mmCIF file of C-alpha atoms in Angstrom:
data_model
loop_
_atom_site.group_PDB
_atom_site.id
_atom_site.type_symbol
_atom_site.label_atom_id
_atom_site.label_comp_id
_atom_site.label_asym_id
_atom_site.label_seq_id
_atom_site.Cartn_x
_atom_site.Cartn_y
_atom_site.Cartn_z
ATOM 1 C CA UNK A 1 15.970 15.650 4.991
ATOM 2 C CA UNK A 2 16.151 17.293 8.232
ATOM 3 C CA UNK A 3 18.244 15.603 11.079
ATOM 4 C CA UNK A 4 14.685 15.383 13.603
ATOM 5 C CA UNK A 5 13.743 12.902 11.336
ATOM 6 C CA UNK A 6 16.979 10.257 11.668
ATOM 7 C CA UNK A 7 18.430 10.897 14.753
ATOM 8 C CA UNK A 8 16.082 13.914 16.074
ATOM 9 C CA UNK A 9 19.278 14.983 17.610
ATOM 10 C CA UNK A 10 17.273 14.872 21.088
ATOM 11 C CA UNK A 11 14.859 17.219 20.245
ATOM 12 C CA UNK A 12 12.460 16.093 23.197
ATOM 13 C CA UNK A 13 14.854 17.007 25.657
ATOM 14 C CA UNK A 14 14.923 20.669 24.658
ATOM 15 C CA UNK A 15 12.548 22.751 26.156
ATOM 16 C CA UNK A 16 9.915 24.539 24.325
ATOM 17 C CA UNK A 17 10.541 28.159 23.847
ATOM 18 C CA UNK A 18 8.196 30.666 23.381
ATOM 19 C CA UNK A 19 9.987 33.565 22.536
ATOM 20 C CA UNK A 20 9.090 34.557 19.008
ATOM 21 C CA UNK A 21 12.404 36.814 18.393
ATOM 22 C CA UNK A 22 12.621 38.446 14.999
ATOM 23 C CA UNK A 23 15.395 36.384 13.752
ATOM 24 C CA UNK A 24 18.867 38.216 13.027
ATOM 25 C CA UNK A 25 21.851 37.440 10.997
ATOM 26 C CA UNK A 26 24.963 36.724 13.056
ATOM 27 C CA UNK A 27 28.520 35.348 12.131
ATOM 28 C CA UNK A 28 27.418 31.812 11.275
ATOM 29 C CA UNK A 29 23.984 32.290 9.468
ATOM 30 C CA UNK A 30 21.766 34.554 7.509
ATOM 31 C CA UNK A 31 18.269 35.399 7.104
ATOM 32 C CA UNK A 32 16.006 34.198 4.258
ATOM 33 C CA UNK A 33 12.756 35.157 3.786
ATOM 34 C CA UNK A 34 9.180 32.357 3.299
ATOM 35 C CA UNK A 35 8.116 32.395 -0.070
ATOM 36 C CA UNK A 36 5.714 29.785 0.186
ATOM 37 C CA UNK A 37 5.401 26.422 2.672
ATOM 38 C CA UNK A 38 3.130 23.296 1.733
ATOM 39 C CA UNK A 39 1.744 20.542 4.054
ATOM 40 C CA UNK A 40 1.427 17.118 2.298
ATOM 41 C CA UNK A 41 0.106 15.692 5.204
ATOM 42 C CA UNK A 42 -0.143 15.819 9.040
ATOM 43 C CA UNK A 43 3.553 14.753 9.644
ATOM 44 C CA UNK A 44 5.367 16.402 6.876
ATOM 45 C CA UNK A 45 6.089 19.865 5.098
ATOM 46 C CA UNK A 46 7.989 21.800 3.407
ATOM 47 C CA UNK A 47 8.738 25.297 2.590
ATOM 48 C CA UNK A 48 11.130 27.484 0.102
ATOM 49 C CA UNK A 49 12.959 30.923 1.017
ATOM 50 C CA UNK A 50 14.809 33.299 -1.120
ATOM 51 C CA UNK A 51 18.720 32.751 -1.507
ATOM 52 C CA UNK A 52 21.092 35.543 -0.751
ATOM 53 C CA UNK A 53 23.135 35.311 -3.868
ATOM 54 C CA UNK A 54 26.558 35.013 -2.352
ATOM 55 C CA UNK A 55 25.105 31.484 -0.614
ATOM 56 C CA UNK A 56 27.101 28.857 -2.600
ATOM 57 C CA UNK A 57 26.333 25.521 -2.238
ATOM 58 C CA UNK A 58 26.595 21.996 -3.780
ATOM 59 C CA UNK A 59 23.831 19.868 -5.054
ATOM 60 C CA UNK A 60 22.923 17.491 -1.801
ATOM 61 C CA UNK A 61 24.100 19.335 0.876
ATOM 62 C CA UNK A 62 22.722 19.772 3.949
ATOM 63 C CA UNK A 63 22.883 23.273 6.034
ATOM 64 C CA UNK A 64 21.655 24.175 9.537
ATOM 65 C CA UNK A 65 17.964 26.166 9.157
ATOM 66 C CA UNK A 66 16.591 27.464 12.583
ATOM 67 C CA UNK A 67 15.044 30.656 14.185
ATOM 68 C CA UNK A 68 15.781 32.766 17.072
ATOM 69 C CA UNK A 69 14.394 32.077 20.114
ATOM 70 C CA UNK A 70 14.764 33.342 23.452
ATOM 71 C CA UNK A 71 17.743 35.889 22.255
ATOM 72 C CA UNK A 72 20.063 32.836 20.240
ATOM 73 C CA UNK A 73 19.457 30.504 16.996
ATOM 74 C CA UNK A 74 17.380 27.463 17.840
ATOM 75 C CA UNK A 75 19.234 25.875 14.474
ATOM 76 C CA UNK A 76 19.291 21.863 13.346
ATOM 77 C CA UNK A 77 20.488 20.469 9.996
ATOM 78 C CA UNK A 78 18.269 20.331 6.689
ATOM 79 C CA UNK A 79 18.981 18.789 3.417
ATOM 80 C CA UNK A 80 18.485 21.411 0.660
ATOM 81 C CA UNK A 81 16.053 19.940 -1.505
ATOM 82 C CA UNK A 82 17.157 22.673 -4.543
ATOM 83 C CA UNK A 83 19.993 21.959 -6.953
ATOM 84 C CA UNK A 84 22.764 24.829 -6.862
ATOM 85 C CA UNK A 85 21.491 26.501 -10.024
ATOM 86 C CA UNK A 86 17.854 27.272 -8.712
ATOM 87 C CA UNK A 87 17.459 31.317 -7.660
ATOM 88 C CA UNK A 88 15.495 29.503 -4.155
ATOM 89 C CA UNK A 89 15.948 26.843 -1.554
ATOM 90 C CA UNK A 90 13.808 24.337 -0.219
ATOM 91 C CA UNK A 91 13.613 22.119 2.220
ATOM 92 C CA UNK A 92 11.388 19.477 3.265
ATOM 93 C CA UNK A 93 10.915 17.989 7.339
ATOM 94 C CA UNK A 94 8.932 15.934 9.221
ATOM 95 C CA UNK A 95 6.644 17.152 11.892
ATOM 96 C CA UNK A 96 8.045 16.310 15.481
ATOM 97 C CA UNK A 97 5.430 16.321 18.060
ATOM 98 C CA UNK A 98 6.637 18.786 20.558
ATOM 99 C CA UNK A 99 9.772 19.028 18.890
ATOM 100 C CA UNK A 100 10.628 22.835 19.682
ATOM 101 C CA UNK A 101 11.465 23.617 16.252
ATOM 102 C CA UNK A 102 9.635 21.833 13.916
ATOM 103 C CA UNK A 103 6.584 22.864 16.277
ATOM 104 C CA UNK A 104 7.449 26.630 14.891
ATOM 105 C CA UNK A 105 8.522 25.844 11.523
ATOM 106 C CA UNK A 106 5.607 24.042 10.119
ATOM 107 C CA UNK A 107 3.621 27.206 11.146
ATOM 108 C CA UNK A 108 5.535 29.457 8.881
ATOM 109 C CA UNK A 109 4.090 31.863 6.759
ATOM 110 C CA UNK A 110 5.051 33.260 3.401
ATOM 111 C CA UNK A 111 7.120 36.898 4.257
ATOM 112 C CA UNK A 112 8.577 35.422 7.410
ATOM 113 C CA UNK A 113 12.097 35.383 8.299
ATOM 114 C CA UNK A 114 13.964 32.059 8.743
ATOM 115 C CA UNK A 115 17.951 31.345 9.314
ATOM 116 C CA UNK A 116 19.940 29.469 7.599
ATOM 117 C CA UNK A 117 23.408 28.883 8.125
ATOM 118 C CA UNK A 118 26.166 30.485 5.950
ATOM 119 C CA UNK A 119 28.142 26.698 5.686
ATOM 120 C CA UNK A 120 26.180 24.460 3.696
ATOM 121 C CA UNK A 121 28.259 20.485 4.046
ATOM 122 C CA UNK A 122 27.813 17.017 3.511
ATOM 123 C CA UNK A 123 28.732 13.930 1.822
ATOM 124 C CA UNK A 124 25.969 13.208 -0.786
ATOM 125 C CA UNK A 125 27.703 15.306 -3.506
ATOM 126 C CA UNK A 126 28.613 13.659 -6.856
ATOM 127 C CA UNK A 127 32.329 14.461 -7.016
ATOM 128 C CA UNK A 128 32.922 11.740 -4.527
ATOM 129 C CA UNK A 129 31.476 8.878 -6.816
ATOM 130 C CA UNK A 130 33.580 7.344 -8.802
ATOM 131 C CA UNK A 131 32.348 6.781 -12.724
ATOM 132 C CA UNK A 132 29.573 4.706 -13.400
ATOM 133 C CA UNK A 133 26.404 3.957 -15.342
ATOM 134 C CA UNK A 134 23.842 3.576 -13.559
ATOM 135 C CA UNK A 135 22.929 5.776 -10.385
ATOM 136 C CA UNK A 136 20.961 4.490 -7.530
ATOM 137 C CA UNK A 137 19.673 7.076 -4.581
ATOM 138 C CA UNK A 138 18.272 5.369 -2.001
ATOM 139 C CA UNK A 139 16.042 7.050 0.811
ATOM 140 C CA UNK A 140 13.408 6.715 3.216
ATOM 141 C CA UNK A 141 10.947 9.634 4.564
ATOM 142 C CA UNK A 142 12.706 12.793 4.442
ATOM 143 C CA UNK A 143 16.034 11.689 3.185
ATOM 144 C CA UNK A 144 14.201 12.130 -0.162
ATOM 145 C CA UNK A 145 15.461 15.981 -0.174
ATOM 146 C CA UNK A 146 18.816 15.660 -1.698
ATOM 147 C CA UNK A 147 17.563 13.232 -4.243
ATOM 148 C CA UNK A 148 15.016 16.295 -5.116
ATOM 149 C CA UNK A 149 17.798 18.294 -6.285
ATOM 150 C CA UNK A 150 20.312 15.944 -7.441
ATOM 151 C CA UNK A 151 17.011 14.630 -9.856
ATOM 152 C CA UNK A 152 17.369 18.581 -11.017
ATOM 153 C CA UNK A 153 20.191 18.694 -11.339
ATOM 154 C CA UNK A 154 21.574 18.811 -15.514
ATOM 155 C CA UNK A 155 25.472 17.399 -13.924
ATOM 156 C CA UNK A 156 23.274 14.277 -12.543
ATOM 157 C CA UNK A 157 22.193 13.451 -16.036
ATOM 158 C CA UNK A 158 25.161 14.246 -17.993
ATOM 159 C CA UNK A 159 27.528 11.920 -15.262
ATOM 160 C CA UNK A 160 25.362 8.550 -15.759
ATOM 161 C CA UNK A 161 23.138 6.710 -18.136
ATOM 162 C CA UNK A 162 20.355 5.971 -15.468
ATOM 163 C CA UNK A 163 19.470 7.582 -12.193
ATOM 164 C CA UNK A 164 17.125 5.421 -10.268
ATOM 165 C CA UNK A 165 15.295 7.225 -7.661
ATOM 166 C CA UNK A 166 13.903 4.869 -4.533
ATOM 167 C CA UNK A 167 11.816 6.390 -1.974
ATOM 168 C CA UNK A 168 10.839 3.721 0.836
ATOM 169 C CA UNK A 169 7.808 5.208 2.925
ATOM 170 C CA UNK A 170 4.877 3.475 5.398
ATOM 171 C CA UNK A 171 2.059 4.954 3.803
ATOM 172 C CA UNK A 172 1.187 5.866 -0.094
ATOM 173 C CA UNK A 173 0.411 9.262 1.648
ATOM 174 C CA UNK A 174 4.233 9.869 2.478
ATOM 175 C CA UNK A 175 4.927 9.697 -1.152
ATOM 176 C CA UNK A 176 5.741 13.183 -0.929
ATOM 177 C CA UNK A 177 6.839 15.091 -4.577
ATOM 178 C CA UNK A 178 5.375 12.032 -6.387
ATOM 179 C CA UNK A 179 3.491 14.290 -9.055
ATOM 180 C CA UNK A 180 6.509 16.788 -9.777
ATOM 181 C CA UNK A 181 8.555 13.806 -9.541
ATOM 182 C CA UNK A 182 6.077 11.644 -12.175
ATOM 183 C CA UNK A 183 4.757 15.023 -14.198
ATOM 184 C CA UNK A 184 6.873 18.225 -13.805
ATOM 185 C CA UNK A 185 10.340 16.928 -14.024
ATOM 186 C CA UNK A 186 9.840 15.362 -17.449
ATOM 187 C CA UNK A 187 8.032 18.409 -18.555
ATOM 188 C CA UNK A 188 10.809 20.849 -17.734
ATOM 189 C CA UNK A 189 11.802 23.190 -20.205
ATOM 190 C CA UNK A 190 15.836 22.203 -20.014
ATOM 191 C CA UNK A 191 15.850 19.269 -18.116
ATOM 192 C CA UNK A 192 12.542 16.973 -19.685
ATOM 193 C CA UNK A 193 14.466 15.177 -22.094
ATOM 194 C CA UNK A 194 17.143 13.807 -19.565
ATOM 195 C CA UNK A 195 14.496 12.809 -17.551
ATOM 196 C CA UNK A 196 12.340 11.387 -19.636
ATOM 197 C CA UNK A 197 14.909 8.725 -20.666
ATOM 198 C CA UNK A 198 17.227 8.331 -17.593
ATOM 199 C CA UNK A 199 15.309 8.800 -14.358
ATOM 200 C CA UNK A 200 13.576 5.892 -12.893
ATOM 201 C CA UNK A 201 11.072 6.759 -9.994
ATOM 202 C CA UNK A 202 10.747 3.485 -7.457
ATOM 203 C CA UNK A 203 8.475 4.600 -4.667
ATOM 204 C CA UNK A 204 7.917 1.807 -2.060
ATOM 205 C CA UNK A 205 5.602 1.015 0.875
ATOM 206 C CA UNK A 206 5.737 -0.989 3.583
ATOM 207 C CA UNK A 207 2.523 -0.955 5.536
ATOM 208 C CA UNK A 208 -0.311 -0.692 2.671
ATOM 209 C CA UNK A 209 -1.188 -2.029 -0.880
ATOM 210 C CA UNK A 210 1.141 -0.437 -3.209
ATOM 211 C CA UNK A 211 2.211 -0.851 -7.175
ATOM 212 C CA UNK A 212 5.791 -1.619 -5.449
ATOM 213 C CA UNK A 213 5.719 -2.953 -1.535
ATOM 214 C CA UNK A 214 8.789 -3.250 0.820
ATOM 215 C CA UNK A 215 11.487 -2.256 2.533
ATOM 216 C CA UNK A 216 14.485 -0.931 0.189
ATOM 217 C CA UNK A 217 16.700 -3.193 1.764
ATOM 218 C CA UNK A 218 14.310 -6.669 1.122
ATOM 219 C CA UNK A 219 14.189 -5.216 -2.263
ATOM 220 C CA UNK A 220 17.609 -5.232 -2.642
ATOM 221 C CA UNK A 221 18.379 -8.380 -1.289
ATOM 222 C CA UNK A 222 16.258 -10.762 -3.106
ATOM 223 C CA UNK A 223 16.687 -8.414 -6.297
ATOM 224 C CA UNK A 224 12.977 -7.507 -6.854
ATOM 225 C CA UNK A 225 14.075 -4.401 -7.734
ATOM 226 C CA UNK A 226 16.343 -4.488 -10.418
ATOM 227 C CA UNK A 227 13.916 -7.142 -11.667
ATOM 228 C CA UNK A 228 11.250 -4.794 -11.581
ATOM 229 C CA UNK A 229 12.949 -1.702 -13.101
ATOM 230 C CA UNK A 230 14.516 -4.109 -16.243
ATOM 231 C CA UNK A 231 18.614 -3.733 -14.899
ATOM 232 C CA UNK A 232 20.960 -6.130 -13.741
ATOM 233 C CA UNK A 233 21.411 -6.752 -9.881
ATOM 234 C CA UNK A 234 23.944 -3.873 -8.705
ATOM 235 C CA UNK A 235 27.476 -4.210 -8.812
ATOM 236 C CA UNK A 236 29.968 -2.429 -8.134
ATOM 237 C CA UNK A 237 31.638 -2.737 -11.312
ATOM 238 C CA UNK A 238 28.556 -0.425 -13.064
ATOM 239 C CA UNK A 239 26.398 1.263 -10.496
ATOM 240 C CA UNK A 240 26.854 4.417 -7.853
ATOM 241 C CA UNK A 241 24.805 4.688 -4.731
ATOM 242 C CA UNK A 242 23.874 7.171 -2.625
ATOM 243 C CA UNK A 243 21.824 6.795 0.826
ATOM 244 C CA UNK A 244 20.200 8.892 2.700
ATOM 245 C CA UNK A 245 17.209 7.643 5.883
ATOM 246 C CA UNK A 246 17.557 6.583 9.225
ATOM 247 C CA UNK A 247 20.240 5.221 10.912
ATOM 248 C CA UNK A 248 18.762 1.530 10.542
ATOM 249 C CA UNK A 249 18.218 1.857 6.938
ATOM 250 C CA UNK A 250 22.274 3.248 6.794
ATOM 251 C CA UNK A 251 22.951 0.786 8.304
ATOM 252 C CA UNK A 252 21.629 -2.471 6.778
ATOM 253 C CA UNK A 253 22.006 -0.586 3.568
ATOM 254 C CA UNK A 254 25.688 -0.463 3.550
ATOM 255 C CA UNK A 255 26.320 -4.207 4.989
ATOM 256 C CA UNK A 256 24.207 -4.916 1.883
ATOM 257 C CA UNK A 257 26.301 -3.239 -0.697
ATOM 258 C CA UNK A 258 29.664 -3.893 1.440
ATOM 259 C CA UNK A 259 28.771 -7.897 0.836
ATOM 260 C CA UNK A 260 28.496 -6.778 -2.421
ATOM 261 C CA UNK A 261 32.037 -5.576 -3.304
ATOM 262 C CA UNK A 262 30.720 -1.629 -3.388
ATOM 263 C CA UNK A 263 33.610 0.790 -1.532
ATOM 264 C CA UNK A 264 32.369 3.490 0.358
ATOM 265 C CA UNK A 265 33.724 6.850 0.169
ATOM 266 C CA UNK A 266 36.326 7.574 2.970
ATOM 267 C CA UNK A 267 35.278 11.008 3.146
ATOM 268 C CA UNK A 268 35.397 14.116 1.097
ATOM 269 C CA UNK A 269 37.494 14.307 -2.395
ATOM 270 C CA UNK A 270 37.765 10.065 -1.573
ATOM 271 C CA UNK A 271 35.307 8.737 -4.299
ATOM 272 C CA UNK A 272 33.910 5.319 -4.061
ATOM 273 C CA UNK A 273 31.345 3.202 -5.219
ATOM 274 C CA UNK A 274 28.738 4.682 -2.801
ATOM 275 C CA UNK A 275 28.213 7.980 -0.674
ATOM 276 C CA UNK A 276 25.748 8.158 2.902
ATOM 277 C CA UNK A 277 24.690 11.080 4.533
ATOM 278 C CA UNK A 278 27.210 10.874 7.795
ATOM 279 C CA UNK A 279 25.467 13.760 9.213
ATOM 280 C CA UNK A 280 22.488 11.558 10.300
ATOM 281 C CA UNK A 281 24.115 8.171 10.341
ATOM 282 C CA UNK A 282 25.505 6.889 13.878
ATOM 283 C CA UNK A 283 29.140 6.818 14.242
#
């Protein structure tokens, strides 16, 4: 997830710079190289760069991702869509008309330089759940990403009995990573068999015919989706949750589980019952 997509951290009221600047490692960030970049449609995109080995990060974090412009780092935050163990990163972003960045980004090319900062943070890590059994990550648009690497991740298997993965979008065309999602991940060398029997894919949307049609939280609330995926209606006393979309979706997300009994995590090394991206929630 990238923060232009939830809050867009007013993005319009930056100008547009057209300084194309080299970009340069400074204190605060370093400088990955493109390997490749993929459009899935005309709003969203993403793109993997190599990893300098001494980046260390944890599975769902997010990390500022920029380039220089006009002599300084033109930087906002993206979810890394990797797990920790994989040799790359990746990250996936909407397309923001005239948004200054993602104007430049989704015009990358494989062997160009990007930044990425050298403090990767966030709250959607799996040391601040508390035990469960089943798993439930939550997201709409973008705020896929972390799911994309906690789903390959081996620590996300081996910590619950389930991991259901809902992706809310408008259009069956937003269903971005449906096929690895649906095809590669259970055919993984190391991973396939944890997959195959825990992971539970729930895409959603809203505003066409679909297999599954809704918003998360409607699906939620009148329990059409635990009906529909053959599990009890969540509790706290079994299930984890983890959310990650707009600030709306946060929002009616967490009154829904809060009426519920679920905890939320008071902040890092504070488990609870569930865990939302702060970094693109409103205070």
């Amino acid at each position: 997830m990238n923060a232009s997509d939830v809050a867009q951290h007013a993005t319009h009221a930056l100008p547009a710079l057209e300084d194309k600047s080299t970009p340069a490692a400074g204190k605060s960030n370093r400088v990955e190289s493109v390997l490749a970049v993929r459009h899935w449609n005309d709003s969203l995109f993403s793109f993997t760069t190599t990893r300098s080995p001494s980046f260390r990060f944890e599975t769902g974090q997010f990390v500022m991702v920029g380039l220089q412009r006009q002599g300084r780092p033109l930087m906002r935050a993206y979810s890394l869509a990797s797990p920790s163990h994989e040799e790359h990163l990746e990250f996936f972003s909407i397309k923001v008309p005239g948004g200054p960045l993602t104007t430049e980004l989704q015009h990358l090319q494989p062997g160009d330089g990007v930044l990425v900062g050298n403090k990767p943070t966030g709250t959607l890590i799996l040391s601040d759940l508390r035990p469960g059994r089943v798993l439930y990550l939550l997201c709409t648009g973008t705020g896929l990403a972390p799911f994309l690497g906690l789903a390959g991740d081996p620590e996300t298997y081996a910590a619950f009995e389930k991991v259901v993965l809902v992706h809310g979008v408008r259009r069956a065309a937003d269903l971005a990573y449906r096929e690895y999602i649906q095809e590669e991940l259970p055919r993984h060398d190391y991973l396939g068999e944890a997959v195959r029997s825990k992971l539970v894919y729930y895409p959603t949307v809203t505003r066409e015919p679909f297999l599954h049609q809704g918003r998360i939280t409607d699906l939620i609330a009148n329990n059409r989706l635990c009906d529909d995926i053959g599990l009890p209606a969540l509790s706290p006393g079994s299930d984890r949750v983890m959310i990650c979309g707009g600030p709306a979706m946060l929002a009616e997300t967490r009154a829904l589980l809060d009426a519920r009994g679920f905890a939320v995590s008071p902040g890092r090394g504070r488990p609870g019952d569930y865990v939302v991206e702060r970094a693109f929630a409103d205070a």
